[in-house]
CSV table of C-alpha atoms in Angstrom, one decimal:
chain,number,residue,atom,x,y,z
A,1,UNK,CA,-4.9,-74.8,-18.5
A,2,UNK,CA,-6.3,-72.9,-15.6
A,3,UNK,CA,-5.1,-73.7,-12.0
A,4,UNK,CA,-8.4,-75.4,-11.3
A,5,UNK,CA,-8.0,-77.5,-14.4
A,6,UNK,CA,-4.7,-78.8,-13.1
A,7,UNK,CA,-6.6,-80.1,-10.0
A,8,UNK,CA,-9.1,-81.6,-12.4
A,9,UNK,CA,-6.3,-83.4,-14.3
A,10,UNK,CA,-5.0,-84.9,-11.0
A,11,UNK,CA,-8.5,-86.3,-10.4
A,12,UNK,CA,-9.0,-87.6,-14.0
A,13,UNK,CA,-5.6,-89.2,-14.0
A,14,UNK,CA,-6.2,-91.1,-10.7
A,15,UNK,CA,-3.5,-89.2,-8.7
A,16,UNK,CA,-6.2,-87.7,-6.5
A,17,UNK,CA,-9.8,-88.6,-5.6
A,18,UNK,CA,-12.7,-86.8,-7.2
A,19,UNK,CA,-14.4,-84.0,-5.4
A,20,UNK,CA,-17.2,-81.5,-6.2
A,21,UNK,CA,-15.4,-78.3,-5.6
A,22,UNK,CA,-14.8,-78.2,-9.3
A,23,UNK,CA,-17.8,-79.2,-11.4
A,24,UNK,CA,-17.7,-82.9,-12.2
A,25,UNK,CA,-19.4,-82.1,-15.6
A,26,UNK,CA,-16.2,-80.2,-16.6
A,27,UNK,CA,-13.9,-82.7,-15.0
A,28,UNK,CA,-15.4,-85.6,-16.9
A,29,UNK,CA,-15.4,-83.7,-20.2
A,30,UNK,CA,-11.8,-82.7,-19.8
A,31,UNK,CA,-10.9,-86.2,-18.7
A,32,UNK,CA,-12.5,-87.7,-21.8
A,33,UNK,CA,-10.2,-85.6,-24.0
A,34,UNK,CA,-7.1,-86.4,-21.9
A,35,UNK,CA,-8.0,-90.1,-22.2
A,36,UNK,CA,-8.4,-89.7,-25.9
A,37,UNK,CA,-5.0,-88.1,-26.1
A,38,UNK,CA,-3.4,-91.0,-24.2
A,39,UNK,CA,-4.7,-93.4,-26.8
A,40,UNK,CA,-2.6,-91.4,-29.3
A,41,UNK,CA,0.4,-91.3,-27.0
A,42,UNK,CA,0.0,-88.2,-24.8
A,43,UNK,CA,-2.8,-86.4,-22.9
A,44,UNK,CA,-1.5,-83.2,-24.5
A,45,UNK,CA,-2.8,-84.5,-27.8
A,46,UNK,CA,-6.3,-84.7,-26.3
A,47,UNK,CA,-5.9,-81.3,-24.9
A,48,UNK,CA,-5.0,-80.0,-28.3
A,49,UNK,CA,-8.1,-81.6,-29.8
A,50,UNK,CA,-10.2,-80.0,-27.1
A,51,UNK,CA,-8.7,-76.6,-27.7
A,52,UNK,CA,-9.4,-76.8,-31.4
A,53,UNK,CA,-13.1,-77.8,-30.8
A,54,UNK,CA,-13.5,-75.1,-28.1
A,55,UNK,CA,-12.1,-72.5,-30.5
A,56,UNK,CA,-14.6,-73.4,-33.2
A,57,UNK,CA,-17.6,-73.5,-30.7
A,58,UNK,CA,-16.7,-70.2,-29.1
A,59,UNK,CA,-16.4,-68.6,-32.6
A,60,UNK,CA,-19.7,-70.1,-33.5
A,61,UNK,CA,-21.3,-68.7,-30.3
A,62,UNK,CA,-19.9,-65.2,-31.0
A,63,UNK,CA,-21.1,-65.4,-34.6
A,64,UNK,CA,-24.6,-66.4,-33.3
A,65,UNK,CA,-24.8,-63.4,-31.0
A,66,UNK,CA,-23.6,-61.0,-33.7
A,67,UNK,CA,-26.1,-62.4,-36.2
A,68,UNK,CA,-28.8,-62.2,-33.6
A,69,UNK,CA,-28.1,-58.5,-32.9
A,70,UNK,CA,-28.4,-57.9,-36.7
A,71,UNK,CA,-31.8,-59.6,-36.6
A,72,UNK,CA,-32.8,-57.2,-33.8
A,73,UNK,CA,-31.9,-54.2,-36.0
A,74,UNK,CA,-28.5,-53.3,-34.6
A,75,UNK,CA,-26.6,-51.1,-37.2
A,76,UNK,CA,-24.0,-52.9,-39.3
A,77,UNK,CA,-21.2,-50.6,-38.0
A,78,UNK,CA,-22.0,-51.6,-34.4
A,79,UNK,CA,-22.0,-55.3,-35.3
A,80,UNK,CA,-18.6,-54.7,-36.9
A,81,UNK,CA,-17.3,-53.2,-33.7
A,82,UNK,CA,-18.6,-56.2,-31.9
A,83,UNK,CA,-16.7,-58.5,-34.3
A,84,UNK,CA,-13.5,-56.5,-33.8
A,85,UNK,CA,-13.9,-56.7,-30.0
A,86,UNK,CA,-14.5,-60.4,-30.1
A,87,UNK,CA,-11.4,-60.8,-32.3
A,88,UNK,CA,-9.0,-58.5,-30.5
A,89,UNK,CA,-10.0,-58.3,-26.8
A,90,UNK,CA,-7.9,-60.5,-24.6
A,91,UNK,CA,-10.9,-61.1,-22.4
A,92,UNK,CA,-12.4,-62.9,-25.4
A,93,UNK,CA,-9.6,-64.5,-27.3
A,94,UNK,CA,-7.5,-65.2,-24.2
A,95,UNK,CA,-10.0,-67.8,-23.2
A,96,UNK,CA,-10.1,-69.6,-26.6
A,97,UNK,CA,-6.9,-71.5,-26.0
A,98,UNK,CA,-7.4,-72.0,-22.3
A,99,UNK,CA,-8.8,-75.3,-20.9
A,100,UNK,CA,-11.0,-74.2,-18.0
A,101,UNK,CA,-14.5,-74.2,-16.6
A,102,UNK,CA,-15.2,-70.6,-17.6
A,103,UNK,CA,-14.3,-71.2,-21.3
A,104,UNK,CA,-16.4,-74.4,-21.4
A,105,UNK,CA,-19.2,-72.7,-19.6
A,106,UNK,CA,-19.3,-69.9,-22.1
A,107,UNK,CA,-19.8,-72.4,-25.0
A,108,UNK,CA,-23.2,-73.2,-23.5
A,109,UNK,CA,-24.0,-69.8,-22.1
A,110,UNK,CA,-23.9,-67.9,-25.4
A,111,UNK,CA,-26.7,-69.8,-27.2
A,112,UNK,CA,-28.6,-70.1,-24.0
A,113,UNK,CA,-28.5,-66.3,-23.6
A,114,UNK,CA,-29.8,-65.8,-27.2
A,115,UNK,CA,-32.8,-68.1,-26.7
A,116,UNK,CA,-33.4,-66.4,-23.3
A,117,UNK,CA,-33.5,-62.9,-24.8
A,118,UNK,CA,-35.7,-64.1,-27.7
A,119,UNK,CA,-38.1,-65.7,-25.2
A,120,UNK,CA,-38.3,-62.4,-23.3
A,121,UNK,CA,-38.9,-60.4,-26.4
A,122,UNK,CA,-41.6,-62.8,-27.6
A,123,UNK,CA,-43.1,-63.1,-24.1
A,124,UNK,CA,-42.5,-66.8,-24.2
A,125,UNK,CA,-43.9,-67.6,-27.6
A,126,UNK,CA,-40.6,-69.0,-29.0
A,127,UNK,CA,-40.6,-71.6,-26.2
A,128,UNK,CA,-43.9,-72.9,-27.6
A,129,UNK,CA,-41.9,-74.5,-30.4
A,130,UNK,CA,-40.8,-77.9,-29.1
A,131,UNK,CA,-37.3,-77.9,-30.7
A,132,UNK,CA,-36.5,-74.5,-29.2
A,133,UNK,CA,-37.8,-75.6,-25.8
A,134,UNK,CA,-35.7,-78.8,-25.9
A,135,UNK,CA,-32.6,-76.8,-26.8
A,136,UNK,CA,-33.3,-74.3,-24.0
A,137,UNK,CA,-33.6,-77.1,-21.4
A,138,UNK,CA,-30.4,-78.9,-22.6
A,139,UNK,CA,-28.4,-75.7,-22.8
A,140,UNK,CA,-29.7,-74.6,-19.4
A,141,UNK,CA,-28.6,-78.0,-17.9
A,142,UNK,CA,-25.1,-77.6,-19.4
A,143,UNK,CA,-24.9,-74.0,-18.2
A,144,UNK,CA,-25.8,-75.0,-14.6
A,145,UNK,CA,-23.7,-78.2,-14.6
A,146,UNK,CA,-20.5,-76.5,-16.0
A,147,UNK,CA,-20.3,-73.8,-13.3
A,148,UNK,CA,-21.7,-74.0,-9.8
A,149,UNK,CA,-22.5,-70.3,-9.5
A,150,UNK,CA,-24.6,-70.4,-12.6
A,151,UNK,CA,-27.5,-71.9,-10.7
A,152,UNK,CA,-28.1,-68.6,-9.0
A,153,UNK,CA,-27.9,-66.8,-12.3
A,154,UNK,CA,-30.4,-69.1,-14.0
A,155,UNK,CA,-32.8,-69.0,-11.2
A,156,UNK,CA,-32.8,-65.1,-10.9
A,157,UNK,CA,-33.0,-64.7,-14.7
A,158,UNK,CA,-35.7,-67.4,-14.9
A,159,UNK,CA,-37.9,-65.5,-12.5
A,160,UNK,CA,-37.7,-62.4,-14.7
A,161,UNK,CA,-38.4,-64.6,-17.8
A,162,UNK,CA,-41.5,-66.1,-16.2
A,163,UNK,CA,-42.7,-62.6,-15.2
A,164,UNK,CA,-42.6,-61.2,-18.7
A,165,UNK,CA,-44.1,-64.2,-20.4
A,166,UNK,CA,-47.7,-64.1,-21.5
A,167,UNK,CA,-50.1,-65.7,-19.1
A,168,UNK,CA,-50.7,-68.8,-21.2
A,169,UNK,CA,-47.0,-69.4,-21.7
A,170,UNK,CA,-45.7,-68.9,-18.1
A,171,UNK,CA,-46.2,-72.6,-17.4
A,172,UNK,CA,-44.2,-73.5,-20.4
A,173,UNK,CA,-41.3,-71.3,-19.4
A,174,UNK,CA,-41.4,-72.5,-15.8
A,175,UNK,CA,-41.4,-76.1,-17.0
A,176,UNK,CA,-38.3,-75.5,-19.1
A,177,UNK,CA,-36.4,-73.8,-16.3
A,178,UNK,CA,-37.4,-76.4,-13.7
A,179,UNK,CA,-36.5,-79.3,-16.1
A,180,UNK,CA,-33.0,-77.8,-16.7
A,181,UNK,CA,-32.4,-77.4,-12.9
A,182,UNK,CA,-33.7,-80.8,-12.0
A,183,UNK,CA,-31.6,-82.6,-14.7
A,184,UNK,CA,-28.5,-80.7,-13.6
A,185,UNK,CA,-28.9,-80.8,-9.8
A,186,UNK,CA,-31.1,-83.9,-9.1
A,187,UNK,CA,-30.2,-86.3,-11.9
A,188,UNK,CA,-26.7,-85.6,-13.3
A,189,UNK,CA,-25.0,-84.3,-10.1
A,190,UNK,CA,-25.8,-87.3,-7.8
A,191,UNK,CA,-25.2,-89.8,-10.6
A,192,UNK,CA,-21.8,-88.3,-11.5
A,193,UNK,CA,-20.8,-88.1,-7.8
A,194,UNK,CA,-21.8,-91.7,-7.2
A,195,UNK,CA,-20.0,-93.0,-10.3
A,196,UNK,CA,-16.8,-91.2,-9.4
A,197,UNK,CA,-17.1,-91.7,-5.6
A,198,UNK,CA,-16.5,-87.9,-5.3
A,199,UNK,CA,-16.2,-86.2,-2.0
A,200,UNK,CA,-18.8,-83.5,-1.5
A,201,UNK,CA,-17.5,-79.9,-1.2
A,202,UNK,CA,-19.6,-77.3,0.5
A,203,UNK,CA,-20.8,-74.6,-2.0
A,204,UNK,CA,-19.9,-71.1,-1.1
A,205,UNK,CA,-20.4,-69.3,-4.4
A,206,UNK,CA,-23.1,-66.9,-3.2
A,207,UNK,CA,-21.0,-66.0,-0.1
A,208,UNK,CA,-18.1,-65.3,-2.5
A,209,UNK,CA,-20.1,-62.5,-4.1
A,210,UNK,CA,-19.7,-60.7,-0.8
A,211,UNK,CA,-16.2,-61.8,0.3
A,212,UNK,CA,-14.3,-61.3,-3.0
A,213,UNK,CA,-15.2,-57.6,-3.5
A,214,UNK,CA,-14.3,-56.9,0.2
A,215,UNK,CA,-11.0,-58.7,-0.2
A,216,UNK,CA,-10.2,-56.8,-3.3
A,217,UNK,CA,-11.1,-53.5,-1.6
A,218,UNK,CA,-8.9,-54.4,1.4
A,219,UNK,CA,-6.0,-55.1,-0.9
A,220,UNK,CA,-6.3,-52.2,-3.3
A,221,UNK,CA,-7.8,-49.5,-1.1
A,222,UNK,CA,-7.2,-50.4,2.6
A,223,UNK,CA,-7.8,-46.8,3.6
A,224,UNK,CA,-11.5,-47.2,2.5
A,225,UNK,CA,-12.1,-49.6,5.4
A,226,UNK,CA,-12.9,-47.8,8.6
A,227,UNK,CA,-10.7,-48.3,11.6
A,228,UNK,CA,-13.6,-49.8,13.5
A,229,UNK,CA,-14.3,-52.4,10.8
A,230,UNK,CA,-10.6,-53.2,10.6
A,231,UNK,CA,-10.3,-53.6,14.3
A,232,UNK,CA,-13.4,-55.9,14.3
A,233,UNK,CA,-11.8,-58.1,11.6
A,234,UNK,CA,-8.6,-58.3,13.5
A,235,UNK,CA,-10.5,-59.4,16.6
A,236,UNK,CA,-12.5,-62.0,14.7
A,237,UNK,CA,-9.4,-63.5,13.0
A,238,UNK,CA,-6.7,-62.9,15.7
A,239,UNK,CA,-4.4,-65.5,17.3
A,240,UNK,CA,-6.8,-65.9,20.2
A,241,UNK,CA,-9.5,-67.5,18.1
A,242,UNK,CA,-7.1,-69.8,16.2
A,243,UNK,CA,-7.3,-73.2,17.9
A,244,UNK,CA,-5.9,-76.6,16.7
A,245,UNK,CA,-8.7,-77.0,14.3
A,246,UNK,CA,-8.0,-73.7,12.6
A,247,UNK,CA,-4.3,-74.6,12.3
A,248,UNK,CA,-5.2,-77.9,10.6
A,249,UNK,CA,-7.4,-76.1,8.1
A,250,UNK,CA,-4.7,-73.5,7.4
A,251,UNK,CA,-2.1,-76.2,6.9
A,252,UNK,CA,-4.5,-77.9,4.4
């Protein structure tokens, strides 16, 4: 499992209280499989069952995307290259056997993306079909609930979807997107937090889009940062600004 998943196991097993830094949606799903495994003698059995199900669902998602590209007229040879990539790229198959929020999130993201693209290409007409709209809402909910940063992605992509929809269908697309967001953020999230008595963690995902590339640049190419910027950073984070509160946070 991923490092985050280990923390989620500590929460699910009762060794640590729940908190929302890791999506409760993922923690509860993982916990259900660990609990199932304990019924058979070990949480590892439940993790094995989860891995098997995840592998099947990820394969189904990749197959759906490859079949959809064929429907759009992509040449067979290019689809074959996609199949080879999905089968041999570590980025793809490395996540199949890994219990983590990214792998779980991808299970819902792939079919959601297919419906999203089809909705864009049909200018929203496909969402006029109730079964498709319901699937879109449920998958959108799972996409948002399984990864905190996904809310930003769904909102930004949703604005583009509404923009390309035909005038009579923009309300339908907007309703589907708002329903998915409301179910994830206003219904599931507070109920899950209340049931698990989870401590609220401040969300910093958008800020991470800025800080992570800067940190990577500082590590890989420190010469790319100007002396003036480096000096300003040293001044902001130097010993003079580190009071008792900062030392407590560092210790934690």
